[in-house]
Amino acid sequence: SGLKPLDFEYEQLLFSCHSVIRDNDGLHADEALDEICKVLYAKIYDETTTIESNGESAFRFQTYGAANSSEVASNVRALYQEARDRELETYSQRIPGYERSRGVFKKEIVLSDFTLFRIVEILQDYSIRDSDTDVKGRAFQRLLAPAVRAGMGQYFTPDPIVQLAVQILRPQISDLIMDPFCGSAHFLTSALRYVEREYAAVGEKSLYEFKFFHLHGIEKSDRMVRIAMTDMMLHDDGRTNIRNVDALLPFDNYPDLQAINTSSASDSLSLPVFDKVLTNPPFGSKISEDAMINLGYFSLAVGRKNTPVEYLGLERSVQLLKPGGMIAIVLPEHIFKGKTTRFVRSWIADNLHVRAIFFFPEDAFAPYGALVKTCLLVGVKRENGATALSSDADVFLCEIENLGYDATGRWRDGVEIDNAVAAYFDFWGESQ
């Protein structure tokens, strides 16, 4: 682009923009993050179209030559409008229902003209597209921490748990990967980084296809989809596969998933499209029998007046998985203990060959606003009609006491994730 790439010295630039929004417009941390996502969307579009013009057009995300802050702000709002119009025009032709499920950048930028002017001043000399992915990722993660403290913790999974899941499932470049409750898309971006490391020698074309066609997510909150798409854009990948829709609806609400389904095993009760599912579904609330009328079919809800949402999240995740595919899913630990959840364990045994359960400390989600014992279930979906094998009795159980942080989120030495991963593969006699 001819602009400066962000480097380690300038990682704080995005955080500086966040502070400008807070100080000038008084927005809460989560609202400020949402507005930064919109501005970055316009900034990346400006860089992209200017590069595509081969020098025939100039950058517009600039203060140079503008008469005042209002003119600069007007230019940014126009870029934002053009970017979303172009995206809808480009992708609506190839992805069924694209505008309805992905058009989350329809909401206007609400920042004041002066705040937009200050943000342009901060970012105008730097290129987002030309910057190192790790640098961009770290800069964006710094913005997420205040948003978590502002009450968005329910949408985030601690990084050590994400890394554990990714390392255990070992995504391949040929895999179709889904997170049906993707929040900020941390599982997806981590899977991308894993594939980029492991398949660095395969060539740009194969990595491009993986980025743009193999990573998929569903998220109910439109604000979180904007955050997820922005993080994906900063990782140079296929943000277009993040859907803003409820993951628990009947399958006819996902026409684009229907379009890529090639499985002969599909029926009205499943949509087995994906090779790997990595997810952390919501838990702690219950869905009434009346509310279930508007959702898909879930055998775990049959005959129940109220169904914990984590049961539905578990069943939907398995419904989206191909027979023989692998799942890593965060669940409350109580599912694996006690009489009242025995039927859930029976359902798991009928549908999955459970390979491992990693148990986490009680404060694993404390920095994210939740005090509940959780674990990571790892399993392989059974082939249709397959019965349990003698090897199903083998399950790797692992208690992780140190995730690398305490209840306040501060760093702790002695993180045990790498040891847990090594022990898992040693148990199964597999190489990492």
JSON list of C-alpha atoms in Angstrom, two decimals, residues 140-325:
[
{"chain": "A", "resi": 140, "resn": "PHE", "atom": "CA", "xyz": [-7.07, -6.20, 18.63]},
{"chain": "A", "resi": 141, "resn": "GLN", "atom": "CA", "xyz": [-6.93, -8.51, 21.67]},
{"chain": "A", "resi": 142, "resn": "ARG", "atom": "CA", "xyz": [-5.96, -5.49, 23.78]},
{"chain": "A", "resi": 143, "resn": "LEU", "atom": "CA", "xyz": [-9.31, -3.95, 22.86]},
{"chain": "A", "resi": 144, "resn": "LEU", "atom": "CA", "xyz": [-11.21, -7.06, 23.90]},
{"chain": "A", "resi": 145, "resn": "ALA", "atom": "CA", "xyz": [-10.07, -6.98, 27.54]},
{"chain": "A", "resi": 146, "resn": "PRO", "atom": "CA", "xyz": [-12.00, -3.79, 28.46]},
{"chain": "A", "resi": 147, "resn": "ALA", "atom": "CA", "xyz": [-15.05, -5.12, 26.61]},
{"chain": "A", "resi": 148, "resn": "VAL", "atom": "CA", "xyz": [-14.91, -8.30, 28.68]},
{"chain": "A", "resi": 149, "resn": "ARG", "atom": "CA", "xyz": [-14.78, -6.28, 31.88]},
{"chain": "A", "resi": 150, "resn": "ALA", "atom": "CA", "xyz": [-17.72, -4.22, 30.59]},
{"chain": "A", "resi": 151, "resn": "GLY", "atom": "CA", "xyz": [-19.94, -7.29, 30.62]},
{"chain": "A", "resi": 152, "resn": "MET", "atom": "CA", "xyz": [-19.24, -9.15, 27.37]},
{"chain": "A", "resi": 153, "resn": "GLY", "atom": "CA", "xyz": [-17.41, -11.99, 29.09]},
{"chain": "A", "resi": 154, "resn": "GLN", "atom": "CA", "xyz": [-20.11, -14.50, 28.14]},
{"chain": "A", "resi": 155, "resn": "TYR", "atom": "CA", "xyz": [-18.89, -14.31, 24.54]},
{"chain": "A", "resi": 156, "resn": "PHE", "atom": "CA", "xyz": [-15.24, -15.08, 25.25]},
{"chain": "A", "resi": 157, "resn": "THR", "atom": "CA", "xyz": [-13.31, -18.27, 25.91]},
{"chain": "A", "resi": 158, "resn": "PRO", "atom": "CA", "xyz": [-9.94, -18.02, 27.70]},
{"chain": "A", "resi": 159, "resn": "ASP", "atom": "CA", "xyz": [-7.04, -18.35, 25.28]},
{"chain": "A", "resi": 160, "resn": "PRO", "atom": "CA", "xyz": [-5.41, -21.36, 27.02]},
{"chain": "A", "resi": 161, "resn": "ILE", "atom": "CA", "xyz": [-8.65, -23.34, 26.67]},
{"chain": "A", "resi": 162, "resn": "VAL", "atom": "CA", "xyz": [-8.93, -22.33, 23.00]},
{"chain": "A", "resi": 163, "resn": "GLN", "atom": "CA", "xyz": [-5.32, -23.39, 22.37]},
{"chain": "A", "resi": 164, "resn": "LEU", "atom": "CA", "xyz": [-5.91, -26.71, 24.14]},
{"chain": "A", "resi": 165, "resn": "ALA", "atom": "CA", "xyz": [-8.93, -27.48, 21.94]},
{"chain": "A", "resi": 166, "resn": "VAL", "atom": "CA", "xyz": [-7.13, -26.53, 18.72]},
{"chain": "A", "resi": 167, "resn": "GLN", "atom": "CA", "xyz": [-4.01, -28.53, 19.56]},
{"chain": "A", "resi": 168, "resn": "ILE", "atom": "CA", "xyz": [-6.07, -31.60, 20.43]},
{"chain": "A", "resi": 169, "resn": "LEU", "atom": "CA", "xyz": [-8.20, -31.47, 17.25]},
{"chain": "A", "resi": 170, "resn": "ARG", "atom": "CA", "xyz": [-5.23, -30.58, 15.00]},
{"chain": "A", "resi": 171, "resn": "PRO", "atom": "CA", "xyz": [-7.16, -28.90, 12.16]},
{"chain": "A", "resi": 172, "resn": "GLN", "atom": "CA", "xyz": [-6.10, -29.93, 8.67]},
{"chain": "A", "resi": 173, "resn": "ILE", "atom": "CA", "xyz": [-6.11, -27.70, 5.63]},
{"chain": "A", "resi": 174, "resn": "SER", "atom": "CA", "xyz": [-8.81, -29.87, 4.04]},
{"chain": "A", "resi": 175, "resn": "ASP", "atom": "CA", "xyz": [-11.14, -29.65, 7.07]},
{"chain": "A", "resi": 176, "resn": "LEU", "atom": "CA", "xyz": [-14.40, -27.74, 7.12]},
{"chain": "A", "resi": 177, "resn": "ILE", "atom": "CA", "xyz": [-14.48, -26.17, 10.60]},
{"chain": "A", "resi": 178, "resn": "MET", "atom": "CA", "xyz": [-17.49, -24.75, 12.48]},
{"chain": "A", "resi": 179, "resn": "ASP", "atom": "CA", "xyz": [-18.07, -22.87, 15.71]},
{"chain": "A", "resi": 180, "resn": "PRO", "atom": "CA", "xyz": [-21.89, -22.58, 16.05]},
{"chain": "A", "resi": 181, "resn": "PHE", "atom": "CA", "xyz": [-21.59, -20.23, 19.06]},
{"chain": "A", "resi": 182, "resn": "CYS", "atom": "CA", "xyz": [-18.56, -18.32, 17.88]},
{"chain": "A", "resi": 183, "resn": "GLY", "atom": "CA", "xyz": [-18.66, -15.08, 19.91]},
{"chain": "A", "resi": 184, "resn": "SER", "atom": "CA", "xyz": [-15.50, -13.21, 18.92]},
{"chain": "A", "resi": 185, "resn": "ALA", "atom": "CA", "xyz": [-14.40, -16.13, 16.66]},
{"chain": "A", "resi": 186, "resn": "HIS", "atom": "CA", "xyz": [-11.34, -16.93, 18.79]},
{"chain": "A", "resi": 187, "resn": "PHE", "atom": "CA", "xyz": [-11.60, -20.66, 18.04]},
{"chain": "A", "resi": 188, "resn": "LEU", "atom": "CA", "xyz": [-11.67, -19.92, 14.31]},
{"chain": "A", "resi": 189, "resn": "THR", "atom": "CA", "xyz": [-8.75, -17.48, 14.25]},
{"chain": "A", "resi": 190, "resn": "SER", "atom": "CA", "xyz": [-6.72, -19.89, 16.41]},
{"chain": "A", "resi": 191, "resn": "ALA", "atom": "CA", "xyz": [-7.51, -22.75, 14.04]},
{"chain": "A", "resi": 192, "resn": "LEU", "atom": "CA", "xyz": [-6.38, -20.53, 11.17]},
{"chain": "A", "resi": 193, "resn": "ARG", "atom": "CA", "xyz": [-3.07, -19.74, 12.85]},
{"chain": "A", "resi": 194, "resn": "TYR", "atom": "CA", "xyz": [-2.53, -23.45, 13.53]},
{"chain": "A", "resi": 195, "resn": "VAL", "atom": "CA", "xyz": [-3.12, -24.34, 9.86]},
{"chain": "A", "resi": 196, "resn": "GLU", "atom": "CA", "xyz": [-0.88, -21.51, 8.68]},
{"chain": "A", "resi": 197, "resn": "ARG", "atom": "CA", "xyz": [1.94, -22.85, 10.86]},
{"chain": "A", "resi": 198, "resn": "GLU", "atom": "CA", "xyz": [1.48, -26.53, 10.00]},
{"chain": "A", "resi": 199, "resn": "TYR", "atom": "CA", "xyz": [0.88, -26.02, 6.27]},
{"chain": "A", "resi": 200, "resn": "ALA", "atom": "CA", "xyz": [3.21, -23.09, 5.57]},
{"chain": "A", "resi": 201, "resn": "ALA", "atom": "CA", "xyz": [4.74, -24.94, 2.61]},
{"chain": "A", "resi": 202, "resn": "VAL", "atom": "CA", "xyz": [1.52, -25.78, 0.72]},
{"chain": "A", "resi": 203, "resn": "GLY", "atom": "CA", "xyz": [1.35, -22.51, -1.20]},
{"chain": "A", "resi": 204, "resn": "GLU", "atom": "CA", "xyz": [-0.81, -19.40, -1.12]},
{"chain": "A", "resi": 205, "resn": "LYS", "atom": "CA", "xyz": [-3.68, -20.82, -3.17]},
{"chain": "A", "resi": 206, "resn": "SER", "atom": "CA", "xyz": [-4.41, -23.67, -0.74]},
{"chain": "A", "resi": 207, "resn": "LEU", "atom": "CA", "xyz": [-4.17, -21.37, 2.27]},
{"chain": "A", "resi": 208, "resn": "TYR", "atom": "CA", "xyz": [-6.42, -18.84, 0.55]},
{"chain": "A", "resi": 209, "resn": "GLU", "atom": "CA", "xyz": [-9.07, -21.50, -0.05]},
{"chain": "A", "resi": 210, "resn": "PHE", "atom": "CA", "xyz": [-8.87, -22.61, 3.58]},
{"chain": "A", "resi": 211, "resn": "LYS", "atom": "CA", "xyz": [-9.23, -19.04, 4.85]},
{"chain": "A", "resi": 212, "resn": "PHE", "atom": "CA", "xyz": [-12.18, -18.14, 2.68]},
{"chain": "A", "resi": 213, "resn": "PHE", "atom": "CA", "xyz": [-14.13, -21.38, 2.41]},
{"chain": "A", "resi": 214, "resn": "HIS", "atom": "CA", "xyz": [-13.27, -23.68, 5.34]},
{"chain": "A", "resi": 215, "resn": "LEU", "atom": "CA", "xyz": [-13.84, -21.55, 8.46]},
{"chain": "A", "resi": 216, "resn": "HIS", "atom": "CA", "xyz": [-17.47, -21.06, 9.54]},
{"chain": "A", "resi": 217, "resn": "GLY", "atom": "CA", "xyz": [-19.23, -19.54, 12.51]},
{"chain": "A", "resi": 218, "resn": "ILE", "atom": "CA", "xyz": [-22.69, -18.69, 13.81]},
{"chain": "A", "resi": 219, "resn": "GLU", "atom": "CA", "xyz": [-23.40, -15.99, 16.38]},
{"chain": "A", "resi": 220, "resn": "LYS", "atom": "CA", "xyz": [-26.73, -14.53, 17.55]},
{"chain": "A", "resi": 221, "resn": "SER", "atom": "CA", "xyz": [-25.43, -11.08, 18.60]},
{"chain": "A", "resi": 222, "resn": "ASP", "atom": "CA", "xyz": [-24.92, -8.69, 15.69]},
{"chain": "A", "resi": 223, "resn": "ARG", "atom": "CA", "xyz": [-22.37, -6.70, 17.70]},
{"chain": "A", "resi": 224, "resn": "MET", "atom": "CA", "xyz": [-20.34, -9.85, 18.33]},
{"chain": "A", "resi": 225, "resn": "VAL", "atom": "CA", "xyz": [-20.51, -10.75, 14.63]},
{"chain": "A", "resi": 226, "resn": "ARG", "atom": "CA", "xyz": [-19.00, -7.35, 13.79]},
{"chain": "A", "resi": 227, "resn": "ILE", "atom": "CA", "xyz": [-16.25, -8.03, 16.32]},
{"chain": "A", "resi": 228, "resn": "ALA", "atom": "CA", "xyz": [-15.71, -11.55, 14.96]},
{"chain": "A", "resi": 229, "resn": "MET", "atom": "CA", "xyz": [-15.65, -10.37, 11.34]},
{"chain": "A", "resi": 230, "resn": "THR", "atom": "CA", "xyz": [-13.18, -7.63, 12.20]},
{"chain": "A", "resi": 231, "resn": "ASP", "atom": "CA", "xyz": [-10.84, -10.06, 13.95]},
{"chain": "A", "resi": 232, "resn": "MET", "atom": "CA", "xyz": [-11.10, -12.36, 10.93]},
{"chain": "A", "resi": 233, "resn": "MET", "atom": "CA", "xyz": [-10.35, -9.44, 8.59]},
{"chain": "A", "resi": 234, "resn": "LEU", "atom": "CA", "xyz": [-7.25, -8.65, 10.63]},
{"chain": "A", "resi": 235, "resn": "HIS", "atom": "CA", "xyz": [-6.21, -12.26, 10.08]},
{"chain": "A", "resi": 236, "resn": "ASP", "atom": "CA", "xyz": [-6.75, -11.78, 6.32]},
{"chain": "A", "resi": 237, "resn": "ASP", "atom": "CA", "xyz": [-9.36, -14.51, 6.06]},
{"chain": "A", "resi": 238, "resn": "GLY", "atom": "CA", "xyz": [-12.95, -15.32, 5.17]},
{"chain": "A", "resi": 239, "resn": "ARG", "atom": "CA", "xyz": [-15.11, -13.18, 7.42]},
{"chain": "A", "resi": 240, "resn": "THR", "atom": "CA", "xyz": [-17.99, -13.83, 5.01]},
{"chain": "A", "resi": 241, "resn": "ASN", "atom": "CA", "xyz": [-18.67, -17.20, 6.67]},
{"chain": "A", "resi": 242, "resn": "ILE", "atom": "CA", "xyz": [-19.68, -15.71, 10.04]},
{"chain": "A", "resi": 243, "resn": "ARG", "atom": "CA", "xyz": [-23.47, -15.76, 10.21]},
{"chain": "A", "resi": 244, "resn": "ASN", "atom": "CA", "xyz": [-25.61, -13.47, 12.36]},
{"chain": "A", "resi": 245, "resn": "VAL", "atom": "CA", "xyz": [-28.37, -15.91, 13.25]},
{"chain": "A", "resi": 246, "resn": "ASP", "atom": "CA", "xyz": [-29.50, -18.11, 16.15]},
{"chain": "A", "resi": 247, "resn": "ALA", "atom": "CA", "xyz": [-27.65, -21.45, 15.95]},
{"chain": "A", "resi": 248, "resn": "LEU", "atom": "CA", "xyz": [-30.62, -23.33, 17.46]},
{"chain": "A", "resi": 249, "resn": "LEU", "atom": "CA", "xyz": [-33.17, -22.65, 14.71]},
{"chain": "A", "resi": 250, "resn": "PRO", "atom": "CA", "xyz": [-34.52, -25.30, 12.33]},
{"chain": "A", "resi": 251, "resn": "PHE", "atom": "CA", "xyz": [-32.04, -26.15, 9.57]},
{"chain": "A", "resi": 252, "resn": "ASP", "atom": "CA", "xyz": [-34.01, -24.43, 6.81]},
{"chain": "A", "resi": 253, "resn": "ASN", "atom": "CA", "xyz": [-32.80, -21.14, 8.35]},
{"chain": "A", "resi": 254, "resn": "TYR", "atom": "CA", "xyz": [-29.29, -21.86, 7.06]},
{"chain": "A", "resi": 255, "resn": "PRO", "atom": "CA", "xyz": [-29.67, -22.08, 3.26]},
{"chain": "A", "resi": 256, "resn": "ASP", "atom": "CA", "xyz": [-25.95, -21.54, 2.67]},
{"chain": "A", "resi": 257, "resn": "LEU", "atom": "CA", "xyz": [-25.13, -24.54, 4.86]},
{"chain": "A", "resi": 258, "resn": "GLN", "atom": "CA", "xyz": [-27.71, -26.58, 3.01]},
{"chain": "A", "resi": 259, "resn": "ALA", "atom": "CA", "xyz": [-25.98, -25.55, -0.22]},
{"chain": "A", "resi": 260, "resn": "ILE", "atom": "CA", "xyz": [-22.56, -26.90, 0.83]},
{"chain": "A", "resi": 261, "resn": "ASN", "atom": "CA", "xyz": [-23.92, -30.10, 2.38]},
{"chain": "A", "resi": 262, "resn": "THR", "atom": "CA", "xyz": [-22.90, -33.13, 0.33]},
{"chain": "A", "resi": 263, "resn": "SER", "atom": "CA", "xyz": [-23.56, -35.79, 2.95]},
{"chain": "A", "resi": 264, "resn": "SER", "atom": "CA", "xyz": [-25.94, -38.63, 2.15]},
{"chain": "A", "resi": 265, "resn": "ALA", "atom": "CA", "xyz": [-26.44, -38.97, 5.90]},
{"chain": "A", "resi": 266, "resn": "SER", "atom": "CA", "xyz": [-28.32, -35.68, 6.26]},
{"chain": "A", "resi": 267, "resn": "ASP", "atom": "CA", "xyz": [-31.97, -35.50, 7.22]},
{"chain": "A", "resi": 268, "resn": "SER", "atom": "CA", "xyz": [-34.32, -33.02, 8.85]},
{"chain": "A", "resi": 269, "resn": "LEU", "atom": "CA", "xyz": [-32.70, -33.71, 12.23]},
{"chain": "A", "resi": 270, "resn": "SER", "atom": "CA", "xyz": [-29.07, -33.08, 11.27]},
{"chain": "A", "resi": 271, "resn": "LEU", "atom": "CA", "xyz": [-26.88, -31.19, 8.85]},
{"chain": "A", "resi": 272, "resn": "PRO", "atom": "CA", "xyz": [-23.58, -33.12, 8.92]},
{"chain": "A", "resi": 273, "resn": "VAL", "atom": "CA", "xyz": [-21.36, -30.70, 7.02]},
{"chain": "A", "resi": 274, "resn": "PHE", "atom": "CA", "xyz": [-18.25, -30.19, 9.16]},
{"chain": "A", "resi": 275, "resn": "ASP", "atom": "CA", "xyz": [-15.11, -32.22, 9.87]},
{"chain": "A", "resi": 276, "resn": "LYS", "atom": "CA", "xyz": [-14.28, -30.36, 13.08]},
{"chain": "A", "resi": 277, "resn": "VAL", "atom": "CA", "xyz": [-16.44, -28.43, 15.55]},
{"chain": "A", "resi": 278, "resn": "LEU", "atom": "CA", "xyz": [-14.78, -26.26, 18.20]},
{"chain": "A", "resi": 279, "resn": "THR", "atom": "CA", "xyz": [-17.14, -24.33, 20.43]},
{"chain": "A", "resi": 280, "resn": "ASN", "atom": "CA", "xyz": [-18.15, -22.95, 23.82]},
{"chain": "A", "resi": 281, "resn": "PRO", "atom": "CA", "xyz": [-21.96, -22.80, 23.86]},
{"chain": "A", "resi": 282, "resn": "PRO", "atom": "CA", "xyz": [-23.81, -20.57, 26.33]},
{"chain": "A", "resi": 283, "resn": "PHE", "atom": "CA", "xyz": [-24.81, -22.21, 29.60]},
{"chain": "A", "resi": 284, "resn": "GLY", "atom": "CA", "xyz": [-26.55, -21.35, 32.81]},
{"chain": "A", "resi": 285, "resn": "SER", "atom": "CA", "xyz": [-30.02, -20.53, 31.44]},
{"chain": "A", "resi": 286, "resn": "LYS", "atom": "CA", "xyz": [-32.99, -22.70, 30.52]},
{"chain": "A", "resi": 287, "resn": "ILE", "atom": "CA", "xyz": [-35.34, -22.65, 27.55]},
{"chain": "A", "resi": 288, "resn": "SER", "atom": "CA", "xyz": [-39.01, -23.33, 28.23]},
{"chain": "A", "resi": 289, "resn": "GLU", "atom": "CA", "xyz": [-41.10, -25.91, 26.43]},
{"chain": "A", "resi": 290, "resn": "ASP", "atom": "CA", "xyz": [-43.13, -23.11, 24.81]},
{"chain": "A", "resi": 291, "resn": "ALA", "atom": "CA", "xyz": [-40.01, -21.39, 23.48]},
{"chain": "A", "resi": 292, "resn": "MET", "atom": "CA", "xyz": [-38.79, -24.67, 21.98]},
{"chain": "A", "resi": 293, "resn": "ILE", "atom": "CA", "xyz": [-41.59, -24.43, 19.41]},
{"chain": "A", "resi": 294, "resn": "ASN", "atom": "CA", "xyz": [-39.56, -21.85, 17.49]},
{"chain": "A", "resi": 295, "resn": "LEU", "atom": "CA", "xyz": [-36.34, -23.88, 17.57]},
{"chain": "A", "resi": 296, "resn": "GLY", "atom": "CA", "xyz": [-35.14, -27.01, 15.82]},
{"chain": "A", "resi": 297, "resn": "TYR", "atom": "CA", "xyz": [-35.70, -30.57, 17.01]},
{"chain": "A", "resi": 298, "resn": "PHE", "atom": "CA", "xyz": [-33.57, -31.63, 19.97]},
{"chain": "A", "resi": 299, "resn": "SER", "atom": "CA", "xyz": [-33.96, -35.07, 21.47]},
{"chain": "A", "resi": 300, "resn": "LEU", "atom": "CA", "xyz": [-32.43, -33.84, 24.74]},
{"chain": "A", "resi": 301, "resn": "ALA", "atom": "CA", "xyz": [-35.41, -31.49, 25.15]},
{"chain": "A", "resi": 302, "resn": "VAL", "atom": "CA", "xyz": [-38.14, -34.08, 24.55]},
{"chain": "A", "resi": 303, "resn": "GLY", "atom": "CA", "xyz": [-40.44, -34.40, 27.56]},
{"chain": "A", "resi": 304, "resn": "ARG", "atom": "CA", "xyz": [-38.78, -31.57, 29.50]},
{"chain": "A", "resi": 305, "resn": "LYS", "atom": "CA", "xyz": [-40.60, -28.42, 30.61]},
{"chain": "A", "resi": 306, "resn": "ASN", "atom": "CA", "xyz": [-37.31, -26.52, 30.75]},
{"chain": "A", "resi": 307, "resn": "THR", "atom": "CA", "xyz": [-34.07, -27.47, 29.00]},
{"chain": "A", "resi": 308, "resn": "PRO", "atom": "CA", "xyz": [-30.65, -26.06, 29.91]},
{"chain": "A", "resi": 309, "resn": "VAL", "atom": "CA", "xyz": [-29.32, -24.25, 26.86]},
{"chain": "A", "resi": 310, "resn": "GLU", "atom": "CA", "xyz": [-26.00, -26.12, 27.07]},
{"chain": "A", "resi": 311, "resn": "TYR", "atom": "CA", "xyz": [-27.83, -29.38, 26.27]},
{"chain": "A", "resi": 312, "resn": "LEU", "atom": "CA", "xyz": [-29.17, -27.83, 23.09]},
{"chain": "A", "resi": 313, "resn": "GLY", "atom": "CA", "xyz": [-25.76, -26.36, 22.24]},
{"chain": "A", "resi": 314, "resn": "LEU", "atom": "CA", "xyz": [-24.17, -29.78, 22.62]},
{"chain": "A", "resi": 315, "resn": "GLU", "atom": "CA", "xyz": [-26.77, -31.53, 20.45]},
{"chain": "A", "resi": 316, "resn": "ARG", "atom": "CA", "xyz": [-26.71, -28.85, 17.73]},
{"chain": "A", "resi": 317, "resn": "SER", "atom": "CA", "xyz": [-22.91, -29.02, 17.58]},
{"chain": "A", "resi": 318, "resn": "VAL", "atom": "CA", "xyz": [-23.05, -32.77, 17.03]},
{"chain": "A", "resi": 319, "resn": "GLN", "atom": "CA", "xyz": [-25.84, -32.40, 14.46]},
{"chain": "A", "resi": 320, "resn": "LEU", "atom": "CA", "xyz": [-23.50, -30.21, 12.37]},
{"chain": "A", "resi": 321, "resn": "LEU", "atom": "CA", "xyz": [-20.64, -32.71, 12.56]},
{"chain": "A", "resi": 322, "resn": "LYS", "atom": "CA", "xyz": [-19.94, -35.37, 9.92]},
{"chain": "A", "resi": 323, "resn": "PRO", "atom": "CA", "xyz": [-19.83, -39.01, 11.06]},
{"chain": "A", "resi": 324, "resn": "GLY", "atom": "CA", "xyz": [-16.20, -39.61, 11.97]},
{"chain": "A", "resi": 325, "resn": "GLY", "atom": "CA", "xyz": [-15.64, -35.89, 12.59]}
]
